[in-house]
PDB file of N, CA, C and O in Angstrom:
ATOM      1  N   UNK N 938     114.535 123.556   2.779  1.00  0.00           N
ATOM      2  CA  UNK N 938     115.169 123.411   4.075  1.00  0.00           C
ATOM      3  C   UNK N 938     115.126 121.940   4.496  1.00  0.00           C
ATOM      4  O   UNK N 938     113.983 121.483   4.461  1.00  0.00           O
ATOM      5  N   UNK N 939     116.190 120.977   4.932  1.00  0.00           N
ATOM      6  CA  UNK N 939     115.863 119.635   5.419  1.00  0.00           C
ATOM      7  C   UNK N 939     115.939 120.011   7.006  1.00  0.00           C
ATOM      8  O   UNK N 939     116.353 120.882   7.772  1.00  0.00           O
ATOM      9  N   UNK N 940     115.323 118.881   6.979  1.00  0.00           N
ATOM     10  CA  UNK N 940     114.670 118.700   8.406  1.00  0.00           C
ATOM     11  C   UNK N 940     115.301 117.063   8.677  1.00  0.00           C
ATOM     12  O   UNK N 940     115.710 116.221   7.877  1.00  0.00           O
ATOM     13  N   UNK N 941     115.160 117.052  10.296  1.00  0.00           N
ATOM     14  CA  UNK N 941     115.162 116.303  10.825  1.00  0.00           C
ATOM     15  C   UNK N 941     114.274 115.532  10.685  1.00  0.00           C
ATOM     16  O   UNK N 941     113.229 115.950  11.182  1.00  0.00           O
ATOM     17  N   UNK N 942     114.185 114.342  10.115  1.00  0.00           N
ATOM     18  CA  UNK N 942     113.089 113.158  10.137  1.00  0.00           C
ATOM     19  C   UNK N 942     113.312 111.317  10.567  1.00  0.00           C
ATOM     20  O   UNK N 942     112.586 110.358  10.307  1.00  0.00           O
ATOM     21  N   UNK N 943     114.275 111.378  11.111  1.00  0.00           N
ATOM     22  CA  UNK N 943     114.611 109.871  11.608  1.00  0.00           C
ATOM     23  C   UNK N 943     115.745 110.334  12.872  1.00  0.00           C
ATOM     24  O   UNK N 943     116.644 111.175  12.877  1.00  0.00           O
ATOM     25  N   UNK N 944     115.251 109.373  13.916  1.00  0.00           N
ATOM     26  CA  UNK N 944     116.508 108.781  15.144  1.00  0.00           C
ATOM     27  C   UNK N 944     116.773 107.343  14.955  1.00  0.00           C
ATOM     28  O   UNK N 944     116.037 106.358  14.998  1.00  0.00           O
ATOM     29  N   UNK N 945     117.945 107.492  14.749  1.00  0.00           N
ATOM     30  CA  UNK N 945     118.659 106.152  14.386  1.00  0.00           C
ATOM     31  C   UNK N 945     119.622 105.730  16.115  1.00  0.00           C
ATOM     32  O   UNK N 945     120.446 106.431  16.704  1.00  0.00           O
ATOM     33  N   UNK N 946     119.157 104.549  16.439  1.00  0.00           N
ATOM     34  CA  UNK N 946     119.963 104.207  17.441  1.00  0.00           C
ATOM     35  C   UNK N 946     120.811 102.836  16.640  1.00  0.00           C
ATOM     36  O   UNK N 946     120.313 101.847  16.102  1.00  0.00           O
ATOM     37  N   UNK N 947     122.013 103.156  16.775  1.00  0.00           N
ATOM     38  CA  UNK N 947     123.165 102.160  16.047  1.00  0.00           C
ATOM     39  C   UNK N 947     124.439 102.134  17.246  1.00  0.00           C
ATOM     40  O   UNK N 947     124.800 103.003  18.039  1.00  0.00           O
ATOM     41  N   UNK N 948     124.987 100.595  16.971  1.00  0.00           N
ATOM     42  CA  UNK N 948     126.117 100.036  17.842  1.00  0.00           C
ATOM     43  C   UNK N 948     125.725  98.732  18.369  1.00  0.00           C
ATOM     44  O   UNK N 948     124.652  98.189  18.107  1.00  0.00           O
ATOM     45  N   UNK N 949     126.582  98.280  19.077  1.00  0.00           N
ATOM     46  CA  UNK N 949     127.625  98.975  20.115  1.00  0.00           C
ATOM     47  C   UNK N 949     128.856  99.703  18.897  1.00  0.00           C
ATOM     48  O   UNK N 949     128.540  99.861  17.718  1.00  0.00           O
ATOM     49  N   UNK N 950     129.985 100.010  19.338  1.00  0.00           N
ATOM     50  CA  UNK N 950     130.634 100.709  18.545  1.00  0.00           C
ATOM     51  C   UNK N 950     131.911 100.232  20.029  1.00  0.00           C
ATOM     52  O   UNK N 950     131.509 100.036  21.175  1.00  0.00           O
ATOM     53  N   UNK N 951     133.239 100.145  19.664  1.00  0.00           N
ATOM     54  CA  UNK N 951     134.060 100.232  20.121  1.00  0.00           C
ATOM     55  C   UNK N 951     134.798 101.008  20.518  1.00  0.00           C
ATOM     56  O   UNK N 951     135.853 100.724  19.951  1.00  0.00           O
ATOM     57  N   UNK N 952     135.023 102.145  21.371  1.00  0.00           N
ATOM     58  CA  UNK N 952     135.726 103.223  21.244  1.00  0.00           C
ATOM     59  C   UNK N 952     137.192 103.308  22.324  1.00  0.00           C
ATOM     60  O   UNK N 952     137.156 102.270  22.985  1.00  0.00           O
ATOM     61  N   UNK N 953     138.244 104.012  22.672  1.00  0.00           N
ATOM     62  CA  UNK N 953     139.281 103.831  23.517  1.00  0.00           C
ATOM     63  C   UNK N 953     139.283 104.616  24.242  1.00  0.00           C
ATOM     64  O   UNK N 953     138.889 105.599  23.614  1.00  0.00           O
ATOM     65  N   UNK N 954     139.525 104.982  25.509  1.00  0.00           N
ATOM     66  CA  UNK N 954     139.528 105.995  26.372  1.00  0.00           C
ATOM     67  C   UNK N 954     141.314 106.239  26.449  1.00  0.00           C
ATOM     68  O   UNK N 954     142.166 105.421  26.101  1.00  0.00           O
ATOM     69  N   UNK N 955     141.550 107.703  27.049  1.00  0.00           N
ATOM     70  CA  UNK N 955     142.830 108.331  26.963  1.00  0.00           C
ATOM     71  C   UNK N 955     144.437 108.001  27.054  1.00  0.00           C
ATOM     72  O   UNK N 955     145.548 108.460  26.789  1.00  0.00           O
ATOM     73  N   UNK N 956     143.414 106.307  27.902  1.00  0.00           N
ATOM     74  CA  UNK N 956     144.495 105.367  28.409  1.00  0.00           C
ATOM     75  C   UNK N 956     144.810 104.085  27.782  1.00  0.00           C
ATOM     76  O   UNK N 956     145.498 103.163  28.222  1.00  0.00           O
ATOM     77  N   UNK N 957     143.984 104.229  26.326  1.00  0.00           N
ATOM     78  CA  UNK N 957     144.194 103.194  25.556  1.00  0.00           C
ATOM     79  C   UNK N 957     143.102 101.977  25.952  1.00  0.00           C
ATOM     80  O   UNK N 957     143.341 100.923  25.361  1.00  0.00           O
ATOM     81  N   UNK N 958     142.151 101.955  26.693  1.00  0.00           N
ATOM     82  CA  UNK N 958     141.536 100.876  27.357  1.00  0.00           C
ATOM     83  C   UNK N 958     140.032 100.964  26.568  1.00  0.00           C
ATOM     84  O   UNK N 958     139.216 101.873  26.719  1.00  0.00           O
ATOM     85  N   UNK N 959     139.889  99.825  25.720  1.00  0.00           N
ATOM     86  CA  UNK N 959     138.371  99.737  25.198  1.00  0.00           C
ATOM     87  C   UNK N 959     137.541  99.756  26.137  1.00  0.00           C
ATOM     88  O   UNK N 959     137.574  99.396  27.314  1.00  0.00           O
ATOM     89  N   UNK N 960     136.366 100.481  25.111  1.00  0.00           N
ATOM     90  CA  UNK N 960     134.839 100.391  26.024  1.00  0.00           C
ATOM     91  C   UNK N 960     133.997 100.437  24.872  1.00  0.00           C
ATOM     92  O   UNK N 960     134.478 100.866  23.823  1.00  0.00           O
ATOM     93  N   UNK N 961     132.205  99.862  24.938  1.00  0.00           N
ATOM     94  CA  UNK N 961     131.655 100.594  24.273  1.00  0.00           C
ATOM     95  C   UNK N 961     130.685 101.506  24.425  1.00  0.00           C
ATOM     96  O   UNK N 961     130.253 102.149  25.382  1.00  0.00           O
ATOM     97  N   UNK N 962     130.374 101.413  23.026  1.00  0.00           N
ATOM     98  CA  UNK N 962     129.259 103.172  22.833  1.00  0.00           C
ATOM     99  C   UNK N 962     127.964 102.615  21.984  1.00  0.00           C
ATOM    100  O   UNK N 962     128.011 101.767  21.093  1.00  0.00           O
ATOM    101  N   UNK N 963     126.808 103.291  22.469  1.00  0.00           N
ATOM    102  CA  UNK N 963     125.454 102.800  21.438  1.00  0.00           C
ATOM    103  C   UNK N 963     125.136 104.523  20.838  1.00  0.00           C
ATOM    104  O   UNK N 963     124.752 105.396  21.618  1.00  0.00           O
ATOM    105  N   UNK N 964     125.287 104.689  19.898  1.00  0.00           N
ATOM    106  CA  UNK N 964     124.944 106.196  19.268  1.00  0.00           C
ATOM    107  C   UNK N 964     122.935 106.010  19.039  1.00  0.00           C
ATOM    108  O   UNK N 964     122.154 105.059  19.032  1.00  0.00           O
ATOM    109  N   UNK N 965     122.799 107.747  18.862  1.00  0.00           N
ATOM    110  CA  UNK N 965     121.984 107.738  18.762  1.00  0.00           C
ATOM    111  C   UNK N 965     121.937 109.101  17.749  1.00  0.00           C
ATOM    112  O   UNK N 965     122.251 110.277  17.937  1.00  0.00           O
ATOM    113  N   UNK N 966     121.442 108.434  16.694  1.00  0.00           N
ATOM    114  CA  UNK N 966     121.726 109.965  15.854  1.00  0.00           C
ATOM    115  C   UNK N 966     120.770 110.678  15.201  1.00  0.00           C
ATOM    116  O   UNK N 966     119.836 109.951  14.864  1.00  0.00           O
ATOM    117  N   UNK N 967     120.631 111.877  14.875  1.00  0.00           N
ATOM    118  CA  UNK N 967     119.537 112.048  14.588  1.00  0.00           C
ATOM    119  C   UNK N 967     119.930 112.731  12.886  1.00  0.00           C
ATOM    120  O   UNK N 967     121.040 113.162  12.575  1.00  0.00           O
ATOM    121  N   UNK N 968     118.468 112.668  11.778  1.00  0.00           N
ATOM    122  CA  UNK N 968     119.374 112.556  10.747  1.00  0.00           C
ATOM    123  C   UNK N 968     118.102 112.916   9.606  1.00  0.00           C
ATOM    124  O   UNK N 968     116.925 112.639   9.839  1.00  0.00           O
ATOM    125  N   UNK N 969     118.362 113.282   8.908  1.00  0.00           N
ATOM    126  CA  UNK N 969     117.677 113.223   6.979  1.00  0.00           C
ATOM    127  C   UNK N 969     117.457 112.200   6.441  1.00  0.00           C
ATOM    128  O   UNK N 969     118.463 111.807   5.851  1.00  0.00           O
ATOM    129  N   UNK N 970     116.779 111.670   6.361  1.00  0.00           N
ATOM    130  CA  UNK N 970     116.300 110.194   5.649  1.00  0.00           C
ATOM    131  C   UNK N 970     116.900 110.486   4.034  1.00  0.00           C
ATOM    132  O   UNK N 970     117.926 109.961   3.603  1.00  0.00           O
ATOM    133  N   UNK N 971     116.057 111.405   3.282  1.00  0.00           N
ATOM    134  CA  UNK N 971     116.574 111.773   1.668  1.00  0.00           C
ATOM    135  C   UNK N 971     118.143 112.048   1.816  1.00  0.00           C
ATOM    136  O   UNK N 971     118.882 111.417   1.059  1.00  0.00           O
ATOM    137  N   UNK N 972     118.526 112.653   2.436  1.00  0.00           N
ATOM    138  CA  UNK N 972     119.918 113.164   2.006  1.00  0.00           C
ATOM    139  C   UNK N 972     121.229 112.136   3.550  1.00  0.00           C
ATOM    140  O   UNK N 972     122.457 112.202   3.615  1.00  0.00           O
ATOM    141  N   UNK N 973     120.597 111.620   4.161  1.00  0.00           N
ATOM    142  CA  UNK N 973     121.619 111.008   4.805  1.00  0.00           C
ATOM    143  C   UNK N 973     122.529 111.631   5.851  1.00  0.00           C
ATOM    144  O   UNK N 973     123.361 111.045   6.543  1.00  0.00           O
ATOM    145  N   UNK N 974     122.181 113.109   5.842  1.00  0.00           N
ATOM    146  CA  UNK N 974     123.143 114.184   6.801  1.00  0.00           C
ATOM    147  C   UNK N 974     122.744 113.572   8.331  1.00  0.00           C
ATOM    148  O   UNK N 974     121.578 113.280   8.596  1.00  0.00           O
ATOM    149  N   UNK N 975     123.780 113.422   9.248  1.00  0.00           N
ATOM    150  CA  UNK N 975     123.501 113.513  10.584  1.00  0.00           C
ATOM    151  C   UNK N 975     123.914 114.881  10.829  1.00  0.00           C
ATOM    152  O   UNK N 975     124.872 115.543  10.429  1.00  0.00           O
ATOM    153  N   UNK N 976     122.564 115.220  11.882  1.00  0.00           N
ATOM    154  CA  UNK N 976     122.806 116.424  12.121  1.00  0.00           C
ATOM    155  C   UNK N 976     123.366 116.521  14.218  1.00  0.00           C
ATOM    156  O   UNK N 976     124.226 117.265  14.690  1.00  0.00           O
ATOM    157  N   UNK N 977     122.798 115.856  14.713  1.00  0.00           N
ATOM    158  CA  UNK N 977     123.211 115.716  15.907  1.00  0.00           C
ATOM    159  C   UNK N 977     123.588 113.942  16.635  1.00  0.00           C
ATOM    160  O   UNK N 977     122.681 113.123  16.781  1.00  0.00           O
ATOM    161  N   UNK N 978     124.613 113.730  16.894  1.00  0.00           N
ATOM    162  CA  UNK N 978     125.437 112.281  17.356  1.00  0.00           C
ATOM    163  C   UNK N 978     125.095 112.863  19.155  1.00  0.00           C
ATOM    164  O   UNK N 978     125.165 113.963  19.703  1.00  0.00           O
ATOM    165  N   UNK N 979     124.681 111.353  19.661  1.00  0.00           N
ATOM    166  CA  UNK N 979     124.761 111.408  21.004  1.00  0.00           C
ATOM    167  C   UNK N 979     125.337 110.031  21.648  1.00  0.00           C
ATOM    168  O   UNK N 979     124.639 109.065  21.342  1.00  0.00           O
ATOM    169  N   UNK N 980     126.372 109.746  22.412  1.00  0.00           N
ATOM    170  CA  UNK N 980     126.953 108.801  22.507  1.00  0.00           C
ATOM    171  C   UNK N 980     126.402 108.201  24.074  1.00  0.00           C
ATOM    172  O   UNK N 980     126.398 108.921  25.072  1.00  0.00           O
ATOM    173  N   UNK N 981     125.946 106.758  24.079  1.00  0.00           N
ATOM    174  CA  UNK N 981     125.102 106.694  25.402  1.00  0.00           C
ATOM    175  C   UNK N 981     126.298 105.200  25.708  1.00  0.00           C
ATOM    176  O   UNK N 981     126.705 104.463  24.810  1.00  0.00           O
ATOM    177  N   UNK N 982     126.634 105.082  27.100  1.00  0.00           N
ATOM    178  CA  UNK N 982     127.202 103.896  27.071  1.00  0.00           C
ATOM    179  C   UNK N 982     126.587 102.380  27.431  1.00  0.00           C
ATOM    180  O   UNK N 982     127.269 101.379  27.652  1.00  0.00           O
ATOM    181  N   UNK N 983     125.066 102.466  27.434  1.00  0.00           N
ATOM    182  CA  UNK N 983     124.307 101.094  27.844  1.00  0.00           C
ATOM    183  C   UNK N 983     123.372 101.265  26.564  1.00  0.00           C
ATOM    184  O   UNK N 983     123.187 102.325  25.967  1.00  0.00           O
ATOM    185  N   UNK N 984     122.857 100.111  26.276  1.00  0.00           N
ATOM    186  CA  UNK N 984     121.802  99.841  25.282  1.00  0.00           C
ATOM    187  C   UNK N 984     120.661 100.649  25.588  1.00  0.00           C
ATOM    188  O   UNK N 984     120.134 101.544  24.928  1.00  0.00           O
ATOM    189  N   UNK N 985     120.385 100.189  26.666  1.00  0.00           N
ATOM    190  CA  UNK N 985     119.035 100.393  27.441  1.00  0.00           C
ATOM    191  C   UNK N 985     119.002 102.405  27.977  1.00  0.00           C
ATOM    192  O   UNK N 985     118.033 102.508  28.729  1.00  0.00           O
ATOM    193  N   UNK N 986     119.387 103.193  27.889  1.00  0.00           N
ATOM    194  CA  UNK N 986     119.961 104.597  27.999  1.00  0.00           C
ATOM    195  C   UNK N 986     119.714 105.126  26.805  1.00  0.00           C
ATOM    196  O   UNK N 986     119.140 106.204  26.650  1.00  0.00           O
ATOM    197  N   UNK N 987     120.383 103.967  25.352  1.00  0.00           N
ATOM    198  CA  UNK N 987     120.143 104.784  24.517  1.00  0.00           C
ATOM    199  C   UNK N 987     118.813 104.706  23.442  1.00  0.00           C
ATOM    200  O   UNK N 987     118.272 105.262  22.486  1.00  0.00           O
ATOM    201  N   UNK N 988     118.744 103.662  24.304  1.00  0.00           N
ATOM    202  CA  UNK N 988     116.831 103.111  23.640  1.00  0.00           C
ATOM    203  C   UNK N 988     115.993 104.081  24.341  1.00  0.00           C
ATOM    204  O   UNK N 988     115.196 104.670  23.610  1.00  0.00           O
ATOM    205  N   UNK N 989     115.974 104.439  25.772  1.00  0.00           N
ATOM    206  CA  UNK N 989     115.324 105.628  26.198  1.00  0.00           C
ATOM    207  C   UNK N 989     115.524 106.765  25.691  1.00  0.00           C
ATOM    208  O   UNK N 989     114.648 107.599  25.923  1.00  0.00           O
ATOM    209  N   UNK N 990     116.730 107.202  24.830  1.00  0.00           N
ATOM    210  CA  UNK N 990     116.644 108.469  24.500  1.00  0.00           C
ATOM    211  C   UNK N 990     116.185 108.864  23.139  1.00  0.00           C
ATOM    212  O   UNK N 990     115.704 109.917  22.719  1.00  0.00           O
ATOM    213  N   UNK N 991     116.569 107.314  22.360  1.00  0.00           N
ATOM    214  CA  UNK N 991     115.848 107.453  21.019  1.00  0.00           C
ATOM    215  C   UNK N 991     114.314 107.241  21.037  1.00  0.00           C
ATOM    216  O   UNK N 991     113.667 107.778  20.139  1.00  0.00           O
ATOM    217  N   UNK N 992     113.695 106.533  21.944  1.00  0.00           N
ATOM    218  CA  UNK N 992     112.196 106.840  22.262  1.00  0.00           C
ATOM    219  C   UNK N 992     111.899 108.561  22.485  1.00  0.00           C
ATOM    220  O   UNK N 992     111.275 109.422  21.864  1.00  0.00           O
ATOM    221  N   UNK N 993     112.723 108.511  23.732  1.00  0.00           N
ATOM    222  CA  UNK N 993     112.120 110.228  23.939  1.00  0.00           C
ATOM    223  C   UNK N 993     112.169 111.218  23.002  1.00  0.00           C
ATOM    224  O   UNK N 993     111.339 112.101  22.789  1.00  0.00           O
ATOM    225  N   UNK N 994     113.411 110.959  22.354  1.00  0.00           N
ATOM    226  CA  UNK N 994     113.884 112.198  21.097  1.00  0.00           C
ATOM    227  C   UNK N 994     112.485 112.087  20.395  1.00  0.00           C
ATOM    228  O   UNK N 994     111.676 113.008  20.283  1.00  0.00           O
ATOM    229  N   UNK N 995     112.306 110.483  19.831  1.00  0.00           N
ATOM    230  CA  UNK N 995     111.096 110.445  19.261  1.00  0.00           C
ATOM    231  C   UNK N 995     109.594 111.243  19.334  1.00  0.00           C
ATOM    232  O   UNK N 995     108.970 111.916  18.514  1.00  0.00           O
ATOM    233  N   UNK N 996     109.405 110.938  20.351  1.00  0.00           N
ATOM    234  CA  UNK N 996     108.280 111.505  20.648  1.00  0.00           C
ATOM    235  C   UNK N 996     107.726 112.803  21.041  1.00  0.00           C
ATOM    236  O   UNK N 996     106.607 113.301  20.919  1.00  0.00           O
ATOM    237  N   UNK N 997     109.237 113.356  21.734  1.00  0.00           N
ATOM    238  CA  UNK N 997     109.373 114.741  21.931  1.00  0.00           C
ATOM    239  C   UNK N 997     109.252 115.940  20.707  1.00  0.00           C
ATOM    240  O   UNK N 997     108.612 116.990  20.736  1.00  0.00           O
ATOM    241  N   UNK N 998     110.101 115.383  19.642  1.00  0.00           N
ATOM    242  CA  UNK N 998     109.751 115.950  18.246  1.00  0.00           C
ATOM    243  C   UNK N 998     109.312 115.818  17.177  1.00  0.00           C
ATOM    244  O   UNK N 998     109.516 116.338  16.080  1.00  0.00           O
ATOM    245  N   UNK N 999     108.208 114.523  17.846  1.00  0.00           N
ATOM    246  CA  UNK N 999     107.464 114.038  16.647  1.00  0.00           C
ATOM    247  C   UNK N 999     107.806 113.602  15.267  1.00  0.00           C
ATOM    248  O   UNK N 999     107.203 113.912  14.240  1.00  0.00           O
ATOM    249  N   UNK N1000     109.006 112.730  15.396  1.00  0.00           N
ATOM    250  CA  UNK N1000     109.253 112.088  14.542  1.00  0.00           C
ATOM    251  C   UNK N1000     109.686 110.690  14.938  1.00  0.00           C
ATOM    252  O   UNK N1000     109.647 110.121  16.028  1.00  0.00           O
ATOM    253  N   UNK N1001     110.150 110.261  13.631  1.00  0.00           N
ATOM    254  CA  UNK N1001     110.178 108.479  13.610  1.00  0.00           C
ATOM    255  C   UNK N1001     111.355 108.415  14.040  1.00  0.00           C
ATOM    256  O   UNK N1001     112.270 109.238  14.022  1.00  0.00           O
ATOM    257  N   UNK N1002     111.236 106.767  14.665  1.00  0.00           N
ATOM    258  CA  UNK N1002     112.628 106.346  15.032  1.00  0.00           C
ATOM    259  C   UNK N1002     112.421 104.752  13.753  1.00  0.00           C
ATOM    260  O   UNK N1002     111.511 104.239  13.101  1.00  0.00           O
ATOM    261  N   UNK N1003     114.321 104.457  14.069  1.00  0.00           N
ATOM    262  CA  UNK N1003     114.146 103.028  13.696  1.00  0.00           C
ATOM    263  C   UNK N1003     113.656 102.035  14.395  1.00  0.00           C
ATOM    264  O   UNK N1003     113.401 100.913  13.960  1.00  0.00           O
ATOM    265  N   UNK N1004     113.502 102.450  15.570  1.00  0.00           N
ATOM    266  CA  UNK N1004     113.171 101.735  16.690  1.00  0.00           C
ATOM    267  C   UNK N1004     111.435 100.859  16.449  1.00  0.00           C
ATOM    268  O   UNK N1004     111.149  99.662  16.473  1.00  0.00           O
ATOM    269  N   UNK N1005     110.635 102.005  16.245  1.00  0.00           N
ATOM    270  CA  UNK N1005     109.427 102.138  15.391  1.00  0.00           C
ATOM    271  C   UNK N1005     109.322 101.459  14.188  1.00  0.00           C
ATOM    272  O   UNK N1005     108.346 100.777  13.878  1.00  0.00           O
ATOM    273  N   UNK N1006     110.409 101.648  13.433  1.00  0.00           N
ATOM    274  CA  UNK N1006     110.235 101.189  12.226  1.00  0.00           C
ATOM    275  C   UNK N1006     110.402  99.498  11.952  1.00  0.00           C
ATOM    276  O   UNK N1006     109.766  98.913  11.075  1.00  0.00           O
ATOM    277  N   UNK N1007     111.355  98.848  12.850  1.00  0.00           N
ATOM    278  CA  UNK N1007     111.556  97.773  13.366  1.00  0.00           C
ATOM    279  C   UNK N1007     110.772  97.046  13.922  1.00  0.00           C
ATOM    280  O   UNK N1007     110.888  95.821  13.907  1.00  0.00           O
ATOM    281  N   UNK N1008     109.665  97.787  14.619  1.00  0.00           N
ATOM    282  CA  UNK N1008     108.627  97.041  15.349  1.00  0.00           C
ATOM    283  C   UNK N1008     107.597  97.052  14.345  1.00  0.00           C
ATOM    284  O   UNK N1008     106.574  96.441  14.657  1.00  0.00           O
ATOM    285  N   UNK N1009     107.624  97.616  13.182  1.00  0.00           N
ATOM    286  CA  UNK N1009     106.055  97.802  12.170  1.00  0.00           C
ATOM    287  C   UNK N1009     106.558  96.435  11.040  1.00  0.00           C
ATOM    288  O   UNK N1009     105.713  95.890  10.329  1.00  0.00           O
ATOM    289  N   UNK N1010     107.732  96.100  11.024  1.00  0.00           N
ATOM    290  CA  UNK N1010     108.285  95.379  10.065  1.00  0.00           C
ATOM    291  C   UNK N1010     108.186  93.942  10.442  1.00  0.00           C
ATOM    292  O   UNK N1010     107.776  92.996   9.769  1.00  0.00           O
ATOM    293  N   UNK N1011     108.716  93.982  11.841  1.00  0.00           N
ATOM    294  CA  UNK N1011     108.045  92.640  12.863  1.00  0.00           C
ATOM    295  C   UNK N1011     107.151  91.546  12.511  1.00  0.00           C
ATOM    296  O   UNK N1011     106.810  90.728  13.365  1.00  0.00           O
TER     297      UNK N1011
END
């Protein structure tokens, strides 16, 4: 069975709204390290929103973020 074992927060990302007018997006995804599957995408529109949610996801289900992993590499 794979499991969820990494939150990846990635972007900005460029995206268009209905009216043709750019904006962006910071994803936050959650995902399989061995096999690469994202299993759940969450689209946050500030940096700082989606750094809180990839912390919380983190910690809430006890797993790693890149966020973490970035700061051990430091």
């Amino acid at each position: 069975m794979m499991m969820i074992d990494l939150v990846r927060l990635a972007g900005p990302y460029t995206q268009k709204t209905k009216d043709g007018k750019p904006y962006q997006v910071w994803k936050v995804i959650l995902l399989n390290r061995e096999t690469g599957i994202n299993f759940k995408v969450y689209n946050c529109l500030t940096y700082e929103r989606a750094s809180e949610l990839t912390e919380d996801i983190s910690y809430d289900r006890d797993i790693q973020s890149d966020i973490e992993l970035n700061k051990l590499t430091a």
